[in-house]
């Protein structure tokens, strides 16, 4: 059958590609990513961007990066910093919130809210914009950049936000940021700095944008378009791939149930969402039928990216409770690597980029669902379930509202 032939051809091609990479490993190390040696979270990424945007930093490229950065928004907002400016990360404003990156001189403010993975905070952009507007008064210019692959939503910038604030909030994606870095790399003269920029490009492509190797992509497209049988087979496979993923996901959920039962965790209920490609899809663990809160893994984009996990209220009937949320967050310390709180839904949550858990953006994660017993992701989930299950004080809090 033509479908089987295409699958065989792609499998052979994939294995050949692996072997070819292996041949050049010692000379070229094609799979090596410098940044993967370090714990790259949101703050580390902000530090990298702030380093490049500061013309006085040790990269020695002067105003190359900042001038190219202006080009990302020059058609929508005409704002440029004076020759002397400061670049600050984690700038704390009076509300206690922190702006990821702030560039400022005596006449201008450019703030960047860096959101590669984490979910939005209630009124975050509105609060930042309000502070910038008040600081700028009538004699300064300001711009707030929302750096994220998701669109700006009402949760973080309410529809009733004054136009004087909304008009100064700009959305830039990591696809656009990648193009900025690619453009800059053409003009970087220092080899060490060029290496950093090129590795940052690869990191954004693979770990934030989920883009595959472009050479592989071109070869695969060429193979599919080589004849009508391959094209028909590829389209048929594409039309059914979500069904395949759903079966793998269901297999993963069943394995979680089996493993927790084998470990003696009685009375818990593990459920996976039915439409796994939708935003906010995921799976959850309810430790008792009377619980108002669940342990949940959930997507903020699609089931393939932007995963967060932690304790979440079970549904909208449970009203937010700041005091209770604080107690739950305290109990989750040591279970979550870097617990954060969302005052609406999540008393305590974390995201995979801050710890060793893999992201669903990886094809290997779907492959690991095929053998869930051996999956490091499954083991990580089981371990977190076990820790919550055994923490009686936390379990009692899940029953409060």
mmCIF file of C-alpha atoms in Angstrom:
data_model
loop_
_atom_site.group_PDB
_atom_site.id
_atom_site.type_symbol
_atom_site.label_atom_id
_atom_site.label_comp_id
_atom_site.label_asym_id
_atom_site.label_seq_id
_atom_site.Cartn_x
_atom_site.Cartn_y
_atom_site.Cartn_z
ATOM 1 C CA UNK A 1 0.000 0.000 0.000
ATOM 2 C CA UNK A 2 1.300 3.519 -0.821
ATOM 3 C CA UNK A 3 0.879 4.734 2.785
ATOM 4 C CA UNK A 4 3.095 1.938 4.088
ATOM 5 C CA UNK A 5 5.663 2.705 1.384
ATOM 6 C CA UNK A 6 5.738 6.381 2.361
ATOM 7 C CA UNK A 7 6.124 5.474 6.036
ATOM 8 C CA UNK A 8 8.942 3.080 5.166
ATOM 9 C CA UNK A 9 10.636 5.721 2.991
ATOM 10 C CA UNK A 10 10.382 8.384 5.696
ATOM 11 C CA UNK A 11 11.660 5.961 8.353
ATOM 12 C CA UNK A 12 14.608 5.038 6.125
ATOM 13 C CA UNK A 13 15.301 8.701 5.390
ATOM 14 C CA UNK A 14 15.133 9.558 9.113
ATOM 15 C CA UNK A 15 17.554 6.772 10.014
ATOM 16 C CA UNK A 16 19.886 7.839 7.205
ATOM 17 C CA UNK A 17 19.791 11.405 8.522
ATOM 18 C CA UNK A 18 20.716 10.169 11.999
ATOM 19 C CA UNK A 19 23.607 8.128 10.594
ATOM 20 C CA UNK A 20 24.835 11.091 8.537
ATOM 21 C CA UNK A 21 24.783 13.284 11.646
ATOM 22 C CA UNK A 22 26.693 10.623 13.558
ATOM 23 C CA UNK A 23 29.423 10.588 10.904
ATOM 24 C CA UNK A 24 30.052 14.300 11.382
ATOM 25 C CA UNK A 25 29.550 14.414 15.151
ATOM 26 C CA UNK A 26 33.251 14.791 15.946
ATOM 27 C CA UNK A 27 33.855 17.470 13.322
ATOM 28 C CA UNK A 28 30.593 19.476 13.439
ATOM 29 C CA UNK A 29 28.520 18.268 16.448
ATOM 30 C CA UNK A 30 25.248 19.124 14.600
ATOM 31 C CA UNK A 31 23.055 18.328 17.611
ATOM 32 C CA UNK A 32 25.095 20.420 20.056
ATOM 33 C CA UNK A 33 23.328 23.427 21.584
ATOM 34 C CA UNK A 34 25.431 25.587 23.896
ATOM 35 C CA UNK A 35 22.443 27.028 25.747
ATOM 36 C CA UNK A 36 21.093 23.547 26.507
ATOM 37 C CA UNK A 37 24.000 23.135 28.922
ATOM 38 C CA UNK A 38 22.399 25.730 31.198
ATOM 39 C CA UNK A 39 19.046 26.125 32.906
ATOM 40 C CA UNK A 40 17.407 28.551 30.497
ATOM 41 C CA UNK A 41 14.242 29.906 32.049
ATOM 42 C CA UNK A 42 12.354 33.127 31.419
ATOM 43 C CA UNK A 43 14.756 35.204 33.505
ATOM 44 C CA UNK A 44 17.855 33.786 31.821
ATOM 45 C CA UNK A 45 16.348 34.529 28.408
ATOM 46 C CA UNK A 46 15.581 38.095 29.532
ATOM 47 C CA UNK A 47 19.202 38.469 30.631
ATOM 48 C CA UNK A 48 20.405 37.321 27.196
ATOM 49 C CA UNK A 49 18.162 39.824 25.407
ATOM 50 C CA UNK A 50 19.070 42.654 27.803
ATOM 51 C CA UNK A 51 22.757 41.900 27.229
ATOM 52 C CA UNK A 52 22.375 42.258 23.463
ATOM 53 C CA UNK A 53 20.184 45.377 23.673
ATOM 54 C CA UNK A 54 22.717 47.223 25.833
ATOM 55 C CA UNK A 55 25.149 48.835 23.398
ATOM 56 C CA UNK A 56 27.723 49.285 26.189
ATOM 57 C CA UNK A 57 27.869 45.601 27.062
ATOM 58 C CA UNK A 58 30.892 43.386 26.445
ATOM 59 C CA UNK A 59 29.538 42.024 23.156
ATOM 60 C CA UNK A 60 31.365 44.971 21.604
ATOM 61 C CA UNK A 61 28.912 45.373 18.703
ATOM 62 C CA UNK A 62 27.905 48.847 19.898
ATOM 63 C CA UNK A 63 24.406 49.816 18.716
ATOM 64 C CA UNK A 64 23.968 46.988 16.158
ATOM 65 C CA UNK A 65 21.390 45.043 18.168
ATOM 66 C CA UNK A 66 19.381 47.995 19.477
ATOM 67 C CA UNK A 67 19.180 49.660 16.049
ATOM 68 C CA UNK A 68 17.979 46.440 14.425
ATOM 69 C CA UNK A 69 15.512 46.040 17.307
ATOM 70 C CA UNK A 70 13.909 49.404 16.504
ATOM 71 C CA UNK A 71 13.108 48.047 13.041
ATOM 72 C CA UNK A 72 10.723 45.505 14.611
ATOM 73 C CA UNK A 73 8.269 48.263 15.536
ATOM 74 C CA UNK A 74 9.338 51.401 13.662
ATOM 75 C CA UNK A 75 6.369 51.171 11.281
ATOM 76 C CA UNK A 76 3.942 51.170 14.236
ATOM 77 C CA UNK A 77 5.691 53.228 16.890
ATOM 78 C CA UNK A 78 8.376 55.837 16.350
ATOM 79 C CA UNK A 79 10.446 55.657 19.514
ATOM 80 C CA UNK A 80 14.221 55.474 19.895
ATOM 81 C CA UNK A 81 16.433 55.898 22.912
ATOM 82 C CA UNK A 82 18.972 58.684 23.312
ATOM 83 C CA UNK A 83 22.675 57.839 23.040
ATOM 84 C CA UNK A 84 22.898 57.293 26.801
ATOM 85 C CA UNK A 85 20.363 54.810 28.139
ATOM 86 C CA UNK A 86 20.052 52.131 30.799
ATOM 87 C CA UNK A 87 18.953 48.503 30.492
ATOM 88 C CA UNK A 88 17.523 46.888 33.617
ATOM 89 C CA UNK A 89 16.024 43.437 34.172
ATOM 90 C CA UNK A 90 13.368 42.541 36.759
ATOM 91 C CA UNK A 91 12.544 46.205 37.359
ATOM 92 C CA UNK A 92 10.215 46.462 40.362
ATOM 93 C CA UNK A 93 7.316 48.919 40.111
ATOM 94 C CA UNK A 94 5.254 50.249 43.089
ATOM 95 C CA UNK A 95 2.647 47.445 42.756
ATOM 96 C CA UNK A 96 5.380 44.905 43.531
ATOM 97 C CA UNK A 97 5.281 43.536 39.984
ATOM 98 C CA UNK A 98 8.489 43.253 37.992
ATOM 99 C CA UNK A 99 9.009 44.294 34.380
ATOM 100 C CA UNK A 100 11.230 41.716 32.668
ATOM 101 C CA UNK A 101 13.336 44.225 30.706
ATOM 102 C CA UNK A 102 13.242 48.023 30.926
ATOM 103 C CA UNK A 103 15.225 50.322 28.639
ATOM 104 C CA UNK A 104 15.125 53.976 29.624
ATOM 105 C CA UNK A 105 16.738 57.378 29.152
ATOM 106 C CA UNK A 106 15.585 60.803 30.303
ATOM 107 C CA UNK A 107 12.939 60.984 27.541
ATOM 108 C CA UNK A 108 11.835 57.427 26.703
ATOM 109 C CA UNK A 109 10.764 54.100 28.193
ATOM 110 C CA UNK A 110 10.756 50.761 26.343
ATOM 111 C CA UNK A 111 9.482 47.882 28.497
ATOM 112 C CA UNK A 112 9.488 44.240 27.433
ATOM 113 C CA UNK A 113 7.240 41.589 28.964
ATOM 114 C CA UNK A 114 8.986 38.338 28.052
ATOM 115 C CA UNK A 115 6.517 35.422 27.821
ATOM 116 C CA UNK A 116 8.155 32.415 26.111
ATOM 117 C CA UNK A 117 6.261 29.789 28.125
ATOM 118 C CA UNK A 118 4.484 31.089 31.227
ATOM 119 C CA UNK A 119 0.801 31.941 31.378
ATOM 120 C CA UNK A 120 -0.502 35.504 31.605
ATOM 121 C CA UNK A 121 -1.097 37.202 34.935
ATOM 122 C CA UNK A 122 -4.321 39.041 35.714
ATOM 123 C CA UNK A 123 -4.123 42.669 34.438
ATOM 124 C CA UNK A 124 -0.338 42.401 34.072
ATOM 125 C CA UNK A 125 -0.048 44.421 30.856
ATOM 126 C CA UNK A 126 -2.649 46.889 32.087
ATOM 127 C CA UNK A 127 -0.703 47.454 35.324
ATOM 128 C CA UNK A 128 2.612 47.862 33.486
ATOM 129 C CA UNK A 129 1.039 50.211 30.961
ATOM 130 C CA UNK A 130 -0.604 52.285 33.698
ATOM 131 C CA UNK A 131 2.701 52.694 35.512
ATOM 132 C CA UNK A 132 4.568 53.608 32.315
ATOM 133 C CA UNK A 133 1.853 56.115 31.363
ATOM 134 C CA UNK A 134 2.054 57.793 34.780
ATOM 135 C CA UNK A 135 5.852 57.857 34.747
ATOM 136 C CA UNK A 136 5.983 59.312 31.239
ATOM 137 C CA UNK A 137 3.394 62.011 32.001
ATOM 138 C CA UNK A 138 3.183 64.343 28.999
ATOM 139 C CA UNK A 139 6.847 64.883 28.264
ATOM 140 C CA UNK A 140 8.123 61.321 27.660
ATOM 141 C CA UNK A 141 7.471 58.548 25.172
ATOM 142 C CA UNK A 142 6.851 54.948 26.173
ATOM 143 C CA UNK A 143 6.247 51.551 24.612
ATOM 144 C CA UNK A 144 5.316 48.243 26.228
ATOM 145 C CA UNK A 145 6.245 45.184 24.152
ATOM 146 C CA UNK A 146 4.443 41.909 24.777
ATOM 147 C CA UNK A 147 6.972 39.322 23.564
ATOM 148 C CA UNK A 148 4.954 36.150 23.150
ATOM 149 C CA UNK A 149 3.640 33.764 20.488
ATOM 150 C CA UNK A 150 0.139 34.101 21.934
ATOM 151 C CA UNK A 151 -2.081 37.079 21.181
ATOM 152 C CA UNK A 152 -2.719 39.733 23.830
ATOM 153 C CA UNK A 153 -5.897 38.777 25.668
ATOM 154 C CA UNK A 154 -8.442 40.505 27.886
ATOM 155 C CA UNK A 155 -7.185 38.702 30.988
ATOM 156 C CA UNK A 156 -3.906 40.617 30.950
ATOM 157 C CA UNK A 157 -5.121 43.774 29.121
ATOM 158 C CA UNK A 158 -8.823 44.379 29.762
ATOM 159 C CA UNK A 159 -11.013 45.765 27.002
ATOM 160 C CA UNK A 160 -11.908 48.775 29.160
ATOM 161 C CA UNK A 161 -8.233 49.812 29.390
ATOM 162 C CA UNK A 162 -7.847 53.444 28.368
ATOM 163 C CA UNK A 163 -6.804 53.942 24.739
ATOM 164 C CA UNK A 164 -3.836 56.070 25.824
ATOM 165 C CA UNK A 165 -2.445 52.872 27.341
ATOM 166 C CA UNK A 166 -3.663 50.305 24.787
ATOM 167 C CA UNK A 167 -2.186 52.294 21.893
ATOM 168 C CA UNK A 168 1.289 51.954 23.424
ATOM 169 C CA UNK A 169 1.175 48.182 23.922
ATOM 170 C CA UNK A 170 2.695 46.240 21.019
ATOM 171 C CA UNK A 171 2.709 42.511 20.347
ATOM 172 C CA UNK A 172 5.926 40.970 18.979
ATOM 173 C CA UNK A 173 6.271 37.219 18.481
ATOM 174 C CA UNK A 174 9.340 35.040 18.983
ATOM 175 C CA UNK A 175 9.217 34.350 15.245
ATOM 176 C CA UNK A 176 9.847 38.059 14.694
ATOM 177 C CA UNK A 177 12.505 38.059 17.403
ATOM 178 C CA UNK A 178 14.227 35.124 15.702
ATOM 179 C CA UNK A 179 14.295 37.097 12.440
ATOM 180 C CA UNK A 180 15.809 40.045 14.315
ATOM 181 C CA UNK A 181 18.603 37.810 15.587
ATOM 182 C CA UNK A 182 19.159 36.292 12.133
ATOM 183 C CA UNK A 183 19.474 39.788 10.682
ATOM 184 C CA UNK A 184 21.883 40.847 13.438
ATOM 185 C CA UNK A 185 24.025 37.723 13.007
ATOM 186 C CA UNK A 186 24.897 38.844 9.469
ATOM 187 C CA UNK A 187 26.702 41.891 10.850
ATOM 188 C CA UNK A 188 28.250 40.571 14.085
ATOM 189 C CA UNK A 189 32.032 40.737 13.750
ATOM 190 C CA UNK A 190 33.182 39.005 16.956
ATOM 191 C CA UNK A 191 33.181 35.187 16.498
ATOM 192 C CA UNK A 192 32.324 34.511 20.151
ATOM 193 C CA UNK A 193 29.333 36.835 20.037
ATOM 194 C CA UNK A 194 28.221 35.399 16.693
ATOM 195 C CA UNK A 195 28.267 31.929 18.282
ATOM 196 C CA UNK A 196 26.009 33.168 21.105
ATOM 197 C CA UNK A 197 23.555 34.798 18.692
ATOM 198 C CA UNK A 198 23.381 31.747 16.424
ATOM 199 C CA UNK A 199 22.824 29.434 19.379
ATOM 200 C CA UNK A 200 20.127 31.749 20.715
ATOM 201 C CA UNK A 201 18.427 31.588 17.307
ATOM 202 C CA UNK A 202 18.434 27.787 17.414
ATOM 203 C CA UNK A 203 17.213 27.757 21.001
ATOM 204 C CA UNK A 204 14.235 30.017 20.192
ATOM 205 C CA UNK A 205 13.405 28.033 17.058
ATOM 206 C CA UNK A 206 13.459 24.663 18.795
ATOM 207 C CA UNK A 207 12.384 25.376 22.380
ATOM 208 C CA UNK A 208 9.915 28.239 21.972
ATOM 209 C CA UNK A 209 8.674 28.212 18.369
ATOM 210 C CA UNK A 210 8.801 24.441 17.938
ATOM 211 C CA UNK A 211 10.381 24.706 14.494
ATOM 212 C CA UNK A 212 12.159 21.668 13.108
ATOM 213 C CA UNK A 213 15.482 21.696 11.309
ATOM 214 C CA UNK A 214 14.905 23.607 8.053
ATOM 215 C CA UNK A 215 17.100 21.276 6.011
ATOM 216 C CA UNK A 216 15.134 18.277 7.260
ATOM 217 C CA UNK A 217 11.902 20.081 6.495
ATOM 218 C CA UNK A 218 12.962 20.857 2.922
ATOM 219 C CA UNK A 219 14.018 17.259 2.286
ATOM 220 C CA UNK A 220 10.785 15.880 3.723
ATOM 221 C CA UNK A 221 8.657 18.251 1.616
ATOM 222 C CA UNK A 222 10.630 17.243 -1.468
ATOM 223 C CA UNK A 223 9.994 13.555 -0.718
ATOM 224 C CA UNK A 224 6.246 14.102 -0.231
ATOM 225 C CA UNK A 225 5.921 16.114 -3.448
ATOM 226 C CA UNK A 226 7.960 13.663 -5.515
ATOM 227 C CA UNK A 227 4.813 11.863 -6.726
ATOM 228 C CA UNK A 228 1.034 11.899 -6.283
ATOM 229 C CA UNK A 229 0.984 8.669 -4.250
ATOM 230 C CA UNK A 230 3.305 10.150 -1.642
ATOM 231 C CA UNK A 231 1.242 13.335 -1.530
ATOM 232 C CA UNK A 232 -2.050 11.447 -1.085
ATOM 233 C CA UNK A 233 -0.518 9.270 1.608
ATOM 234 C CA UNK A 234 0.938 12.253 3.472
ATOM 235 C CA UNK A 235 -2.404 14.091 3.424
ATOM 236 C CA UNK A 236 -4.208 10.992 4.704
ATOM 237 C CA UNK A 237 -1.687 10.610 7.524
ATOM 238 C CA UNK A 238 -1.952 14.323 8.372
ATOM 239 C CA UNK A 239 -5.743 14.083 8.546
ATOM 240 C CA UNK A 240 -5.498 11.266 11.087
ATOM 241 C CA UNK A 241 -2.504 12.342 13.167
ATOM 242 C CA UNK A 242 -4.688 13.902 15.859
ATOM 243 C CA UNK A 243 -6.473 10.568 16.294
ATOM 244 C CA UNK A 244 -3.081 8.917 16.710
ATOM 245 C CA UNK A 245 -2.046 11.491 19.310
ATOM 246 C CA UNK A 246 -5.331 11.017 21.185
ATOM 247 C CA UNK A 247 -4.754 7.254 21.369
ATOM 248 C CA UNK A 248 -1.225 7.825 22.643
ATOM 249 C CA UNK A 249 -2.538 10.302 25.214
ATOM 250 C CA UNK A 250 -5.217 7.848 26.385
ATOM 251 C CA UNK A 251 -2.536 5.172 26.715
ATOM 252 C CA UNK A 252 -0.478 7.553 28.831
ATOM 253 C CA UNK A 253 -3.470 8.293 31.125
ATOM 254 C CA UNK A 254 -4.223 4.568 31.541
ATOM 255 C CA UNK A 255 -0.590 3.954 32.464
ATOM 256 C CA UNK A 256 -0.746 6.713 35.106
ATOM 257 C CA UNK A 257 -3.793 5.006 36.618
ATOM 258 C CA UNK A 258 -2.107 1.611 36.599
ATOM 259 C CA UNK A 259 1.127 2.868 38.139
ATOM 260 C CA UNK A 260 -0.533 4.894 40.903
ATOM 261 C CA UNK A 261 -2.724 1.878 41.764
ATOM 262 C CA UNK A 262 0.344 -0.382 41.903
ATOM 263 C CA UNK A 263 1.960 2.092 44.305
ATOM 264 C CA UNK A 264 -1.027 1.851 46.634
ATOM 265 C CA UNK A 265 -2.478 5.305 45.943
ATOM 266 C CA UNK A 266 -6.138 4.511 46.531
ATOM 267 C CA UNK A 267 -9.144 6.761 46.017
ATOM 268 C CA UNK A 268 -7.561 9.069 43.441
ATOM 269 C CA UNK A 269 -9.112 9.843 40.080
ATOM 270 C CA UNK A 270 -6.970 10.594 37.013
ATOM 271 C CA UNK A 271 -8.703 12.181 34.039
ATOM 272 C CA UNK A 272 -7.456 13.338 30.662
ATOM 273 C CA UNK A 273 -9.285 15.968 28.609
ATOM 274 C CA UNK A 274 -11.021 14.757 25.477
ATOM 275 C CA UNK A 275 -9.935 17.536 23.093
ATOM 276 C CA UNK A 276 -6.197 17.626 23.666
ATOM 277 C CA UNK A 277 -5.356 20.111 20.897
ATOM 278 C CA UNK A 278 -7.430 22.922 22.383
ATOM 279 C CA UNK A 279 -6.052 25.671 24.568
ATOM 280 C CA UNK A 280 -6.169 24.794 28.290
ATOM 281 C CA UNK A 281 -6.247 21.062 27.511
ATOM 282 C CA UNK A 282 -4.477 18.690 29.857
ATOM 283 C CA UNK A 283 -4.997 16.091 32.555
ATOM 284 C CA UNK A 284 -5.666 16.211 36.271
ATOM 285 C CA UNK A 285 -5.634 14.209 39.474
ATOM 286 C CA UNK A 286 -8.382 14.478 42.058
ATOM 287 C CA UNK A 287 -7.302 12.957 45.370
ATOM 288 C CA UNK A 288 -10.781 12.855 46.932
ATOM 289 C CA UNK A 289 -14.321 13.253 45.531
ATOM 290 C CA UNK A 290 -14.873 16.174 47.927
ATOM 291 C CA UNK A 291 -11.797 18.137 46.831
ATOM 292 C CA UNK A 292 -12.255 21.651 45.464
ATOM 293 C CA UNK A 293 -8.757 21.720 44.008
ATOM 294 C CA UNK A 294 -6.931 19.314 41.683
ATOM 295 C CA UNK A 295 -3.341 18.595 40.702
ATOM 296 C CA UNK A 296 -3.290 19.461 37.014
ATOM 297 C CA UNK A 297 -1.019 19.622 33.967
ATOM 298 C CA UNK A 298 -2.459 22.104 31.467
ATOM 299 C CA UNK A 299 -1.596 23.757 28.180
ATOM 300 C CA UNK A 300 -1.713 27.511 27.805
ATOM 301 C CA UNK A 301 -1.458 27.233 24.004
ATOM 302 C CA UNK A 302 -2.069 23.777 22.555
ATOM 303 C CA UNK A 303 -1.304 20.383 24.016
ATOM 304 C CA UNK A 304 2.061 20.651 22.297
ATOM 305 C CA UNK A 305 3.378 23.749 24.014
ATOM 306 C CA UNK A 306 3.209 26.121 26.980
ATOM 307 C CA UNK A 307 2.525 23.468 29.613
ATOM 308 C CA UNK A 308 2.101 24.501 33.233
ATOM 309 C CA UNK A 309 1.284 22.262 36.178
ATOM 310 C CA UNK A 310 0.362 22.576 39.838
ATOM 311 C CA UNK A 311 -2.712 23.002 42.023
ATOM 312 C CA UNK A 312 -5.745 24.519 40.294
ATOM 313 C CA UNK A 313 -9.342 25.046 41.401
ATOM 314 C CA UNK A 314 -11.545 22.312 39.920
ATOM 315 C CA UNK A 315 -13.983 24.664 38.168
ATOM 316 C CA UNK A 316 -15.490 28.142 38.189
ATOM 317 C CA UNK A 317 -17.827 27.344 41.099
ATOM 318 C CA UNK A 318 -14.823 27.528 43.458
ATOM 319 C CA UNK A 319 -14.190 31.160 44.330
ATOM 320 C CA UNK A 320 -10.600 32.469 44.603
ATOM 321 C CA UNK A 321 -9.394 32.774 48.190
ATOM 322 C CA UNK A 322 -6.092 34.631 48.703
ATOM 323 C CA UNK A 323 -5.498 33.299 52.209
ATOM 324 C CA UNK A 324 -6.162 29.702 51.166
ATOM 325 C CA UNK A 325 -4.110 30.136 47.993
ATOM 326 C CA UNK A 326 -1.162 31.289 50.099
ATOM 327 C CA UNK A 327 -1.376 28.225 52.363
ATOM 328 C CA UNK A 328 -1.551 25.883 49.361
ATOM 329 C CA UNK A 329 1.439 27.609 47.743
ATOM 330 C CA UNK A 330 3.455 27.189 50.935
ATOM 331 C CA UNK A 331 2.677 23.465 51.006
ATOM 332 C CA UNK A 332 3.724 23.090 47.371
ATOM 333 C CA UNK A 333 7.208 24.438 48.040
ATOM 334 C CA UNK A 334 9.641 21.594 47.516
ATOM 335 C CA UNK A 335 7.215 19.840 45.165
ATOM 336 C CA UNK A 336 7.318 22.570 42.513
ATOM 337 C CA UNK A 337 10.750 23.884 41.552
ATOM 338 C CA UNK A 338 9.750 27.556 41.354
ATOM 339 C CA UNK A 339 6.148 27.883 42.592
ATOM 340 C CA UNK A 340 4.161 30.861 41.371
ATOM 341 C CA UNK A 341 0.580 31.907 42.063
ATOM 342 C CA UNK A 342 -2.229 33.056 39.808
ATOM 343 C CA UNK A 343 -4.875 34.843 41.865
ATOM 344 C CA UNK A 344 -7.713 33.548 39.687
ATOM 345 C CA UNK A 345 -7.191 29.825 38.967
ATOM 346 C CA UNK A 346 -3.842 28.537 40.259
ATOM 347 C CA UNK A 347 -2.800 28.781 43.937
ATOM 348 C CA UNK A 348 0.557 27.242 42.988
ATOM 349 C CA UNK A 349 1.965 26.415 39.570
ATOM 350 C CA UNK A 350 5.229 25.891 37.759
ATOM 351 C CA UNK A 351 6.270 25.405 34.146
ATOM 352 C CA UNK A 352 8.505 22.730 32.595
ATOM 353 C CA UNK A 353 11.206 25.106 31.407
ATOM 354 C CA UNK A 354 12.174 25.686 35.024
ATOM 355 C CA UNK A 355 12.929 22.062 35.812
ATOM 356 C CA UNK A 356 13.892 18.764 34.265
ATOM 357 C CA UNK A 357 10.451 17.890 32.915
ATOM 358 C CA UNK A 358 10.233 17.674 29.117
ATOM 359 C CA UNK A 359 7.932 19.913 27.154
ATOM 360 C CA UNK A 360 5.138 18.504 25.007
ATOM 361 C CA UNK A 361 6.602 20.498 22.144
ATOM 362 C CA UNK A 362 9.127 17.661 21.694
ATOM 363 C CA UNK A 363 8.227 14.862 19.272
ATOM 364 C CA UNK A 364 10.071 12.576 21.687
ATOM 365 C CA UNK A 365 7.365 13.194 24.286
ATOM 366 C CA UNK A 366 4.675 11.799 21.992
ATOM 367 C CA UNK A 367 6.982 8.894 21.222
ATOM 368 C CA UNK A 368 7.470 8.362 24.948
ATOM 369 C CA UNK A 369 3.685 7.985 25.292
ATOM 370 C CA UNK A 370 4.077 4.895 23.105
ATOM 371 C CA UNK A 371 6.169 3.343 25.914
ATOM 372 C CA UNK A 372 4.826 5.265 28.944
ATOM 373 C CA UNK A 373 6.334 2.863 31.491
ATOM 374 C CA UNK A 374 9.819 3.918 30.371
ATOM 375 C CA UNK A 375 9.044 7.631 29.963
ATOM 376 C CA UNK A 376 10.937 10.151 32.106
ATOM 377 C CA UNK A 377 7.911 12.424 31.795
ATOM 378 C CA UNK A 378 5.648 9.736 33.254
ATOM 379 C CA UNK A 379 8.115 9.137 36.089
ATOM 380 C CA UNK A 380 8.188 12.880 36.859
ATOM 381 C CA UNK A 381 4.383 13.055 36.934
ATOM 382 C CA UNK A 382 4.113 9.960 39.152
ATOM 383 C CA UNK A 383 6.655 11.405 41.579
ATOM 384 C CA UNK A 384 4.725 14.681 41.920
ATOM 385 C CA UNK A 385 1.443 12.770 42.392
ATOM 386 C CA UNK A 386 3.110 10.680 45.119
ATOM 387 C CA UNK A 387 4.427 13.747 46.950
ATOM 388 C CA UNK A 388 1.011 15.426 46.995
ATOM 389 C CA UNK A 389 -0.695 12.138 47.950
ATOM 390 C CA UNK A 390 1.550 11.712 50.991
ATOM 391 C CA UNK A 391 1.326 15.328 52.199
ATOM 392 C CA UNK A 392 -1.704 15.219 54.473
ATOM 393 C CA UNK A 393 -1.696 18.928 55.359
ATOM 394 C CA UNK A 394 -1.834 19.817 51.668
ATOM 395 C CA UNK A 395 -4.518 17.178 51.042
ATOM 396 C CA UNK A 396 -6.675 18.780 53.748
ATOM 397 C CA UNK A 397 -6.313 22.211 52.106
ATOM 398 C CA UNK A 398 -7.605 20.832 48.801
ATOM 399 C CA UNK A 399 -10.959 20.236 50.526
ATOM 400 C CA UNK A 400 -11.317 23.855 51.651
ATOM 401 C CA UNK A 401 -12.823 26.715 49.685
#
